[in-house]
mmCIF file of C-alpha atoms and ligand atoms in Angstrom:
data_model
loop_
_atom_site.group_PDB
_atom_site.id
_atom_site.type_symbol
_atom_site.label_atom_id
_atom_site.label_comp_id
_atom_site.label_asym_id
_atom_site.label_seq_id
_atom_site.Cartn_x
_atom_site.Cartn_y
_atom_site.Cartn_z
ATOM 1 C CA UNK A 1 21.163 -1.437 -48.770
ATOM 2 C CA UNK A 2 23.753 -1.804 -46.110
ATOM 3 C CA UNK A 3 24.404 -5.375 -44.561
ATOM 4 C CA UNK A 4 25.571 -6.573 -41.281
ATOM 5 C CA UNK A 5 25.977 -10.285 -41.681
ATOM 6 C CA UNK A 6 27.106 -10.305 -45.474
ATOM 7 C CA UNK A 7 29.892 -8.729 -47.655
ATOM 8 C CA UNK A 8 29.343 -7.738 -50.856
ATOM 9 C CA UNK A 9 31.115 -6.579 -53.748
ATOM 10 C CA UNK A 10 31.454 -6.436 -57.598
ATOM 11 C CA UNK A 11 34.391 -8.245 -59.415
ATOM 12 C CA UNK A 12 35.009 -6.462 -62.942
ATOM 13 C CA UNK A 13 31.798 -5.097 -62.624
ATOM 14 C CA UNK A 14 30.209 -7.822 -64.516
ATOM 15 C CA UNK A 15 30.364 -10.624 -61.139
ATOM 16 C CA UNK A 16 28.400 -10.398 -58.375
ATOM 17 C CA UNK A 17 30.486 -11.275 -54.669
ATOM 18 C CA UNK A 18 28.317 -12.355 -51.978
ATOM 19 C CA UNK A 19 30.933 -12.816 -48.749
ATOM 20 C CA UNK A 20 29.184 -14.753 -45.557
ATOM 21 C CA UNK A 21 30.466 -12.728 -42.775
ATOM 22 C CA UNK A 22 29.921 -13.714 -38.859
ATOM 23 C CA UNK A 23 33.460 -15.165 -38.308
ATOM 24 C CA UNK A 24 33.258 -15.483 -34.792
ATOM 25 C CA UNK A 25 30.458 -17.834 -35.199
ATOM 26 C CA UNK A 26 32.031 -19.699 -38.789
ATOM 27 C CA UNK A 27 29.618 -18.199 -40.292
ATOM 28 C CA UNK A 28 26.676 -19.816 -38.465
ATOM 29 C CA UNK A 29 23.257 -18.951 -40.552
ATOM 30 C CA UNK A 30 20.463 -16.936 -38.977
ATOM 31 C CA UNK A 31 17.234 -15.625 -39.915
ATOM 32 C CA UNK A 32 18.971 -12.178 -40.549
ATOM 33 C CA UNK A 33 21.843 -13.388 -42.244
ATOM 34 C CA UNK A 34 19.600 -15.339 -44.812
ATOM 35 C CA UNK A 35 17.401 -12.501 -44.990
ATOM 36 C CA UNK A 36 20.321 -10.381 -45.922
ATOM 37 C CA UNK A 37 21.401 -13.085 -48.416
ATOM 38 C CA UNK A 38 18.032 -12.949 -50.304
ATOM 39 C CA UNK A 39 18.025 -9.713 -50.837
ATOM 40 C CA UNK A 40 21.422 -9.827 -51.653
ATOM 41 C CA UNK A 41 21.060 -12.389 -54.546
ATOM 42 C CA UNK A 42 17.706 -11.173 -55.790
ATOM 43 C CA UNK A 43 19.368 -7.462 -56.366
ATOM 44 C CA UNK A 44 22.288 -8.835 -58.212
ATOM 45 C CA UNK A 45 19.697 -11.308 -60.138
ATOM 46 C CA UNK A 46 17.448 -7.816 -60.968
ATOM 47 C CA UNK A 47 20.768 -5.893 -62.325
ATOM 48 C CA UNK A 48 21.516 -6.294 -65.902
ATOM 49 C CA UNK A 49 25.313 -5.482 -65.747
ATOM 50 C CA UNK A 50 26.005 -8.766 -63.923
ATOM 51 C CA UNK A 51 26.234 -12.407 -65.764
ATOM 52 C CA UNK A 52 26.991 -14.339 -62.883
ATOM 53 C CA UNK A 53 27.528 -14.307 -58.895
ATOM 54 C CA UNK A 54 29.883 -15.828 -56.730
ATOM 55 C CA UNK A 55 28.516 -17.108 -52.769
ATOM 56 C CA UNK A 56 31.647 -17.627 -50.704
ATOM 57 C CA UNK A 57 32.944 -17.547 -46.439
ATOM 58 C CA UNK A 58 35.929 -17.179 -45.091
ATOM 59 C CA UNK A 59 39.581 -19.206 -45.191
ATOM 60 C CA UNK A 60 37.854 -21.034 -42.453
ATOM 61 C CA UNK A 61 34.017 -21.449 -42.742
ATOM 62 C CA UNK A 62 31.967 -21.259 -45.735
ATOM 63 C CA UNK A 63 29.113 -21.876 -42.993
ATOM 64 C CA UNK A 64 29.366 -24.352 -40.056
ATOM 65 C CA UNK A 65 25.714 -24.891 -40.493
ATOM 66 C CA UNK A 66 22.288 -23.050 -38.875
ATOM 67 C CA UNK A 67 23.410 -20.302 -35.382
ATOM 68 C CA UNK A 68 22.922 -23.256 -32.709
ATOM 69 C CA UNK A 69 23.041 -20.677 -30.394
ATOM 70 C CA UNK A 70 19.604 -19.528 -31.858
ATOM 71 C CA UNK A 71 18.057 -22.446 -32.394
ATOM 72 C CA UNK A 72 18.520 -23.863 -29.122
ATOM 73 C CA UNK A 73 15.577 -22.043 -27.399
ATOM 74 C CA UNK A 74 13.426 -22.463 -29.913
ATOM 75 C CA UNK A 75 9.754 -24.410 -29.816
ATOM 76 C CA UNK A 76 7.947 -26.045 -32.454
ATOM 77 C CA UNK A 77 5.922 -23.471 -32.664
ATOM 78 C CA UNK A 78 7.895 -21.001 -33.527
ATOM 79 C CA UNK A 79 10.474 -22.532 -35.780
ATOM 80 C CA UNK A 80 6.921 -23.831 -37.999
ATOM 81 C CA UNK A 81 5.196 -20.506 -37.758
ATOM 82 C CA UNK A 82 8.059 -18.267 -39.016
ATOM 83 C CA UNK A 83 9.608 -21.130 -40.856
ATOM 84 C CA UNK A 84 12.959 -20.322 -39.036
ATOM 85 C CA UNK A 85 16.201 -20.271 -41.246
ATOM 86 C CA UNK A 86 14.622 -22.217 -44.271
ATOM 87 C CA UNK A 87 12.221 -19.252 -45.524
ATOM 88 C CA UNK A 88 14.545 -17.683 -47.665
ATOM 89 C CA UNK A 89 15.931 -21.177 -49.799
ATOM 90 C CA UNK A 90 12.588 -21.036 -51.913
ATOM 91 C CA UNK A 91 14.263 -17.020 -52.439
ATOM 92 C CA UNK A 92 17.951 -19.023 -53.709
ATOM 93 C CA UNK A 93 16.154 -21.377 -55.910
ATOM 94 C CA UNK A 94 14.699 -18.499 -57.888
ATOM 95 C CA UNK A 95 17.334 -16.885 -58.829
ATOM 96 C CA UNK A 96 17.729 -16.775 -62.661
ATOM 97 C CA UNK A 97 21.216 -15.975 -63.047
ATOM 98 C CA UNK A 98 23.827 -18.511 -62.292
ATOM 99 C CA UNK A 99 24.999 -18.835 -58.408
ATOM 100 C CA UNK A 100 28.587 -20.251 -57.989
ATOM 101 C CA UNK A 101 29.572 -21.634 -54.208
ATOM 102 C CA UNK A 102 33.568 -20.704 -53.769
ATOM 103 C CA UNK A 103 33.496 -23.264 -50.360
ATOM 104 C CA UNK A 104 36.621 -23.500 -48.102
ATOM 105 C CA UNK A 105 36.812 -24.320 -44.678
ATOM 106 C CA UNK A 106 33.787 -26.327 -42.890
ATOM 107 C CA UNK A 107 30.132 -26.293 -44.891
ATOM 108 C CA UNK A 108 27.978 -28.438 -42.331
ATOM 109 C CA UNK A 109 24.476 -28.757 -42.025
ATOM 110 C CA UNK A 110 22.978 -25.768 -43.680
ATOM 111 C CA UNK A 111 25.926 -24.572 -44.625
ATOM 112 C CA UNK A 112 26.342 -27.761 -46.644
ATOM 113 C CA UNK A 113 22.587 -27.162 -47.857
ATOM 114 C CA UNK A 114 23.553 -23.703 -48.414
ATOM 115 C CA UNK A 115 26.555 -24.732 -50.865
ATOM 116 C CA UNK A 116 24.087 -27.332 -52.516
ATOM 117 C CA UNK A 117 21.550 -24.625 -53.241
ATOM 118 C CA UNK A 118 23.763 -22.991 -55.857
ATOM 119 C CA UNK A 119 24.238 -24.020 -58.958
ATOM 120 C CA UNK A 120 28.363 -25.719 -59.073
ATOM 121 C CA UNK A 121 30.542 -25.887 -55.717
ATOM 122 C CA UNK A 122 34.059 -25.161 -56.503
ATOM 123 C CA UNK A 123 36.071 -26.383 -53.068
ATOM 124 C CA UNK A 124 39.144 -25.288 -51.900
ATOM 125 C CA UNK A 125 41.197 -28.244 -50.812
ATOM 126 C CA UNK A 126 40.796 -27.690 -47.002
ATOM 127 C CA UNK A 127 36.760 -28.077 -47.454
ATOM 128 C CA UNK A 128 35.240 -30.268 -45.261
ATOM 129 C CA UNK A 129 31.762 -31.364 -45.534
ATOM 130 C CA UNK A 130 28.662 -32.671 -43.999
ATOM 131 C CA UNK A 131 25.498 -32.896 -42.427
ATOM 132 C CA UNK A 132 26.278 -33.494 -38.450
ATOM 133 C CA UNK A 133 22.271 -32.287 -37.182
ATOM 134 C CA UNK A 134 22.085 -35.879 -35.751
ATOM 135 C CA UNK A 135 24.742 -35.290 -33.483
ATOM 136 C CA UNK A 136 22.555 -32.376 -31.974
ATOM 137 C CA UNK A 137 19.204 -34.297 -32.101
ATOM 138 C CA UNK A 138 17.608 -33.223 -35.379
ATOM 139 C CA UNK A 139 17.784 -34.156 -39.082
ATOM 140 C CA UNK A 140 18.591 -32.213 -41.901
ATOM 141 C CA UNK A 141 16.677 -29.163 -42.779
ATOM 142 C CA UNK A 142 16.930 -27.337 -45.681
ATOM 143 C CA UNK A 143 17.060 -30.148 -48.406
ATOM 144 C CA UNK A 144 20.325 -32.023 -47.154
ATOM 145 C CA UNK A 145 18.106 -35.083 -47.020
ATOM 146 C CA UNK A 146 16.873 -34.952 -50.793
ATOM 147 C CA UNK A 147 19.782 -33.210 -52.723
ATOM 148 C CA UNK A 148 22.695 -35.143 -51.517
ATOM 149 C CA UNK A 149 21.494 -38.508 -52.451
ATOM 150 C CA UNK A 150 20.738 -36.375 -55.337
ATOM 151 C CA UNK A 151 24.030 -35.548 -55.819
ATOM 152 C CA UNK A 152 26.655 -38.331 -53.865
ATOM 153 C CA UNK A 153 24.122 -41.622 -54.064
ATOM 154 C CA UNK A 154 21.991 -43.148 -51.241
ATOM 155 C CA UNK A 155 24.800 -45.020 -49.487
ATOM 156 C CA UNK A 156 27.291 -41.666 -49.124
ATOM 157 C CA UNK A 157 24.131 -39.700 -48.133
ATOM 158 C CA UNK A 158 22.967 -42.117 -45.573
ATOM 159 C CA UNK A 159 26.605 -42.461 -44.185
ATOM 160 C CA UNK A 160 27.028 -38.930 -43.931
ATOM 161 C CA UNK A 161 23.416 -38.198 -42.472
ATOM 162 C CA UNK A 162 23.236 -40.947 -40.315
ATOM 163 C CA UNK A 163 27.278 -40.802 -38.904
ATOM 164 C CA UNK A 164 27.595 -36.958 -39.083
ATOM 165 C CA UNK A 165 30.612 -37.258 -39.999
ATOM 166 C CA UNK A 166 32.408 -35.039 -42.271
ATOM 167 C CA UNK A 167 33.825 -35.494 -45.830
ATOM 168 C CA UNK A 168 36.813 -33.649 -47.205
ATOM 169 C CA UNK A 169 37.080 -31.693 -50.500
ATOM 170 C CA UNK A 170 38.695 -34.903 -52.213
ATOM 171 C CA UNK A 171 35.888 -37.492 -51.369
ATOM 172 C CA UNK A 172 33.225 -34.495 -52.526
ATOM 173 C CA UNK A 173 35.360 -34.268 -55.403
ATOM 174 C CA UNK A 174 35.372 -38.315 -56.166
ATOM 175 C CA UNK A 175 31.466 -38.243 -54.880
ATOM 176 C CA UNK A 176 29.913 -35.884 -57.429
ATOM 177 C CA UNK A 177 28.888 -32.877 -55.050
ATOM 178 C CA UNK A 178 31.955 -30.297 -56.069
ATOM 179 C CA UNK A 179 32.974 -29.477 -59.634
ATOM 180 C CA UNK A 180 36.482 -28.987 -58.982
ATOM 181 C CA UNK A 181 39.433 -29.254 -55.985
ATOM 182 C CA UNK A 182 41.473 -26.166 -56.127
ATOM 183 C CA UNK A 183 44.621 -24.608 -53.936
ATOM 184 C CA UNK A 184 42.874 -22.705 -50.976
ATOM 185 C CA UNK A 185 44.690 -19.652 -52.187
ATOM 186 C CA UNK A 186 43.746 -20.255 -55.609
ATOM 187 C CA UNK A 187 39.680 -20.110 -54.515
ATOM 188 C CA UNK A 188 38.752 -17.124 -55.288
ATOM 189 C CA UNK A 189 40.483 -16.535 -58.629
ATOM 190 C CA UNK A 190 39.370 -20.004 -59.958
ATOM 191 C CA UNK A 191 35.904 -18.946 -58.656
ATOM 192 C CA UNK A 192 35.887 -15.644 -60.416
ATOM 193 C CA UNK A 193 37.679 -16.687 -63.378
ATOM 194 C CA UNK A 194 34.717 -19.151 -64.252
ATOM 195 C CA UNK A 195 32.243 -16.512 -63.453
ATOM 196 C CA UNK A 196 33.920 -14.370 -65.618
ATOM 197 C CA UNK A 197 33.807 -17.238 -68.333
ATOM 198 C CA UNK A 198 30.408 -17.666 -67.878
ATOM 199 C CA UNK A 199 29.657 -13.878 -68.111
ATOM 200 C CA UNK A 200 31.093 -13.561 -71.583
ATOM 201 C CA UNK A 201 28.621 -16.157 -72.872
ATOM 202 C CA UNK A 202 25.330 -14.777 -74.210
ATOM 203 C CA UNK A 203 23.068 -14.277 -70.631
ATOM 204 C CA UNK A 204 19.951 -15.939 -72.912
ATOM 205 C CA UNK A 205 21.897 -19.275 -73.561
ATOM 206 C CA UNK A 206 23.233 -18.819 -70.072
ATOM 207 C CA UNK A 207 19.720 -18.900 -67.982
ATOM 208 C CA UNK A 208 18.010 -21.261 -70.617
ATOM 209 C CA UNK A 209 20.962 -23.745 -69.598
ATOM 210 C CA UNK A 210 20.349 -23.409 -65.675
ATOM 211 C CA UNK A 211 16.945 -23.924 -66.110
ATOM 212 C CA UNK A 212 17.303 -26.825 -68.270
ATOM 213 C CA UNK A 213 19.944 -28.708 -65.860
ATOM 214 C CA UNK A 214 17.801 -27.841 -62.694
ATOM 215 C CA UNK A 215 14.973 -29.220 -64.448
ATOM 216 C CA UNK A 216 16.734 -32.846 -64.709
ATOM 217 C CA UNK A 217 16.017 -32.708 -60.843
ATOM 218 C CA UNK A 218 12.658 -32.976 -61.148
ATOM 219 C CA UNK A 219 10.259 -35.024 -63.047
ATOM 220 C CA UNK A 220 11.314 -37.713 -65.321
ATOM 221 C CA UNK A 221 13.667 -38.407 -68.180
ATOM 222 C CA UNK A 222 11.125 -38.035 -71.185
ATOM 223 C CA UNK A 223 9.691 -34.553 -69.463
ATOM 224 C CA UNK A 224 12.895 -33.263 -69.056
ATOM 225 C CA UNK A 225 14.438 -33.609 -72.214
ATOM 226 C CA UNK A 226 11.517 -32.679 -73.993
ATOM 227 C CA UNK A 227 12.249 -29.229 -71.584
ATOM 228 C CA UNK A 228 15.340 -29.220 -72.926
ATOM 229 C CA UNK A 229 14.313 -29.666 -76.422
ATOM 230 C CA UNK A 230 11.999 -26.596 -76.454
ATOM 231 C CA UNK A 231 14.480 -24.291 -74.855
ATOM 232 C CA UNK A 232 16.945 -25.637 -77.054
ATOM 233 C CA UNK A 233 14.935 -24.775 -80.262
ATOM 234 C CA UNK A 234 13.718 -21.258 -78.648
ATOM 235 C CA UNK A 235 17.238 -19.904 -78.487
ATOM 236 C CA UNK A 236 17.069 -20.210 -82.465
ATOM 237 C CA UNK A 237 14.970 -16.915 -82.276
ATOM 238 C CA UNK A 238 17.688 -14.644 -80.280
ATOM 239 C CA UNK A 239 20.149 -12.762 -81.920
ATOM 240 C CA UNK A 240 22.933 -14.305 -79.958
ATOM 241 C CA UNK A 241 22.484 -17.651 -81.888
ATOM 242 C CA UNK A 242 23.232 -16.003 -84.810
ATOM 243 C CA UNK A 243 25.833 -13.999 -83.306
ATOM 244 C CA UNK A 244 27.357 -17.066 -81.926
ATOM 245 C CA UNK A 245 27.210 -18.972 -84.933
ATOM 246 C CA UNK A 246 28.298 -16.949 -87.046
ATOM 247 C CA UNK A 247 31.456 -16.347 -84.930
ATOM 248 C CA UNK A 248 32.784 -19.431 -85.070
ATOM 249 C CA UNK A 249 32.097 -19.782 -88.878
ATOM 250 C CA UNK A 250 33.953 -16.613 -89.904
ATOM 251 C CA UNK A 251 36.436 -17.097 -86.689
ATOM 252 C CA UNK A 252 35.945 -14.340 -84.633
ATOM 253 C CA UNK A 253 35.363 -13.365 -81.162
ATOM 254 C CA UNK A 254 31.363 -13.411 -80.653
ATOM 255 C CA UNK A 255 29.333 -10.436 -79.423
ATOM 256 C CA UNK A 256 26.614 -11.547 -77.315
ATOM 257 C CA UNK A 257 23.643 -8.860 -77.040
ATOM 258 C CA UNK A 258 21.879 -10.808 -74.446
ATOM 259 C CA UNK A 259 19.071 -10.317 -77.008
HETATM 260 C C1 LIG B 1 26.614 -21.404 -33.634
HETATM 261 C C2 LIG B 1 28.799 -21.984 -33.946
HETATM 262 C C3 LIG B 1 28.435 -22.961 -34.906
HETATM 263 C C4 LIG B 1 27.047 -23.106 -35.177
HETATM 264 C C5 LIG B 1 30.569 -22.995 -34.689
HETATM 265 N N1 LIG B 1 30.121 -22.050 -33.867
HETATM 266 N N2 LIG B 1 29.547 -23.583 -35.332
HETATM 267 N N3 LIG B 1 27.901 -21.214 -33.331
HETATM 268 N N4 LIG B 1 26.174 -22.296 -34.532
HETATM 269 N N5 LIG B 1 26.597 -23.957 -36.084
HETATM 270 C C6 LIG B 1 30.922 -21.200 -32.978
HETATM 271 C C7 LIG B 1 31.454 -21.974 -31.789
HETATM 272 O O1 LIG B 1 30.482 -22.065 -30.786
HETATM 273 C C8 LIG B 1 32.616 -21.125 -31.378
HETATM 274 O O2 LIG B 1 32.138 -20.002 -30.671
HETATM 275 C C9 LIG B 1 33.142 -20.603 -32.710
HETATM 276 O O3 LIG B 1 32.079 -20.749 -33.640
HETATM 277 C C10 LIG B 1 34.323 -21.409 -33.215
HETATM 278 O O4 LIG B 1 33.955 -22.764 -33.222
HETATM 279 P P1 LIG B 1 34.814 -23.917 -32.508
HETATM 280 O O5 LIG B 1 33.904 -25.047 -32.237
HETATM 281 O O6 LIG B 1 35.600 -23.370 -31.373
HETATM 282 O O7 LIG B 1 35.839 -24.270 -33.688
HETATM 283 P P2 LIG B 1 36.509 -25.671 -34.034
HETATM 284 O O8 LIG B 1 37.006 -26.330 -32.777
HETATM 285 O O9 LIG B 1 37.480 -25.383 -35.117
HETATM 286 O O10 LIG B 1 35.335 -26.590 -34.580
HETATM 287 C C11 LIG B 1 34.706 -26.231 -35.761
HETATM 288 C C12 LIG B 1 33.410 -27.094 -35.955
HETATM 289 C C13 LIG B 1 32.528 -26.960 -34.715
HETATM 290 C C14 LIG B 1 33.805 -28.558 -36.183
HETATM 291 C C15 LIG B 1 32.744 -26.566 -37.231
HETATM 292 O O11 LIG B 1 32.373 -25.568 -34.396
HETATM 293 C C16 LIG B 1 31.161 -27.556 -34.890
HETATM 294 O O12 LIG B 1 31.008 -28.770 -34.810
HETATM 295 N N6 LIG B 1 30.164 -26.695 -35.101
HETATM 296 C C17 LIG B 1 28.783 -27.119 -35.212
HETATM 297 C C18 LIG B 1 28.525 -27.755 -36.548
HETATM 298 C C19 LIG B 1 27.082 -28.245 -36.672
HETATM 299 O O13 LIG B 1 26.601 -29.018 -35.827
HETATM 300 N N7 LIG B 1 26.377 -27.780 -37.694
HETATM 301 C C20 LIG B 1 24.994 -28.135 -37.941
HETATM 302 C C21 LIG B 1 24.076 -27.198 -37.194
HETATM 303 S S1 LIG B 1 22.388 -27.664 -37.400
HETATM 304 P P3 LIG B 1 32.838 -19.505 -29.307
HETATM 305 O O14 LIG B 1 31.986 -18.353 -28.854
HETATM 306 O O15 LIG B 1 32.865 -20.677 -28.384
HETATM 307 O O16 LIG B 1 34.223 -19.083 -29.737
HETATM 308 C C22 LIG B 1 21.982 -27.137 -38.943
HETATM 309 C C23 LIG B 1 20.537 -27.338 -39.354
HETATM 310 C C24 LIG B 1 20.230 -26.645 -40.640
HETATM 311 O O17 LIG B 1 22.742 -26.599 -39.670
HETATM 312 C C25 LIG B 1 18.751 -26.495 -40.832
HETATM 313 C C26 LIG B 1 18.320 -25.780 -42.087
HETATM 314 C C27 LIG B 1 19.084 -24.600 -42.501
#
């Protein structure tokens, strides 16, 4: 499939590159680009040669938030009947394999959502983020409402909903929404380099572990762990327990079989 609003690529054939690409726009989202980036993620979820994939923009914008340009004209009507721009998250959130956000530059509004939909953000150190739609006259959209309190607290969220102003990669750093803070030059390699690391784990382990962390997000405490408990006692029946296992007991490199 070719693409006109997305790059992608393989890294060592094992890591799947996803590149935003509309930089005269930073990367604004539209229906086509997220229709693109759907199909995009679901063919790199459906390919058994790659362990993990990597969403990313440019030195400037991961995504300075939904094409304003597009929404503008638009009319209740419309936006609810071909539920405009948001369609495709239910798309992200079933993706099996894990999605890492590379983020440098400005992720606002549903660009922020956007980074928040995959599974760890690692920021360069000129991110900036937030959730400005109340500076344009709407709220939110696409879960910036529900999974930043989620992730940075009620009183971060509220300040950063109701202000629209944005945050920088430190104070995501100190709030809880990135994993790391790296060199903006250093993005992509750290990015890859924990793909990678994630790619030589066994892909069984690997998916049980995303689903059991995205299921603390929902529910309570007691269901969840007890979630984690039973995928935590099915992994006894793959091979790559045992492979794993007995690894590090005769001190050797595992083998994973994804089996
Ligand atoms: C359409 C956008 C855009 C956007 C930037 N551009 N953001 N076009 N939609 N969200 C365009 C500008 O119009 C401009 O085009 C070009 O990109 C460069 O942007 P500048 O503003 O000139 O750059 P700069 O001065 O560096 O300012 C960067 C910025 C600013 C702070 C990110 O562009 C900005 O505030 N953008 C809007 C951010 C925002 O409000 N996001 C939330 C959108 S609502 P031209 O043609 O003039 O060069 C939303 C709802 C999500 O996301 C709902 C669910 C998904």
């Amino acid at each position: 499939m070719t693409y006109e609003h997305i790059l992608v690529r393989t890294e060592a054939e094992r890591v799947g590159v996803i590149t935003l690409n509309r930089p005269k726009a930073l990367n604004a989202l539209n229906s086509a680009l997220m229709d693109e980036l759907g199909a995009a993620l679901k063919a790199f979820d459906a390919d058994p040669a790659i362990g993990c994939i990597v969403l990313t923009g440019s030195e400037k914008a991961f995504a300075a938030g939904a094409d304003i340009a597009a929404m503008a004209k638009f009319e209740f009507h419309e936006v609810y009947r071909d539920d405009f721009i948001t369609r495709n998250w239910e798309t992200i959130r079933s993706i099996r394999k894990p999605v890492i956000a590379a983020v440098a530059g400005f992720a606002l509004g549903g660009g922020c959502e956007l980074a928040m939909m995959c599974d760890f953000i690692i920021a360069a150190d000129n991110a900036k983020f937030g959730q400005p739609e109340i500076k344009i006259g709407i709220i939110p959209g696409a879960g910036g409402t529900q999974r930043l309190p989620r992730a940075v607290g009620k009183s971060k969220a509220m300040d950063l909903v109701l202000t629209g102003r944005m945050m920088d990669a430190q104070e995501a750093e100190r709030a809880g929404l990135v994993s790391r803070v790296v060199p903006a030059e250093k993005l992509m390699d750290e990015a890859l380099a924990a793909a990678l690391t994630i790619c030589g784990y066994g892909q069984l382990a690997v998916m049980a572990a995303k689903e059991a962390v995205n299921r603390a997000f929902e529910g309570g405490l007691s269901d969840g762990v007890m979630f984690e408990r039973r995928l935590f006692h099915a992994l006894f029946a793959t091979a790559d327990q045992k492979e794993g296992m007995d690894a590090f007991l005769t001190k050797r490199a595992p083998n994973f079989r994804n089996a």
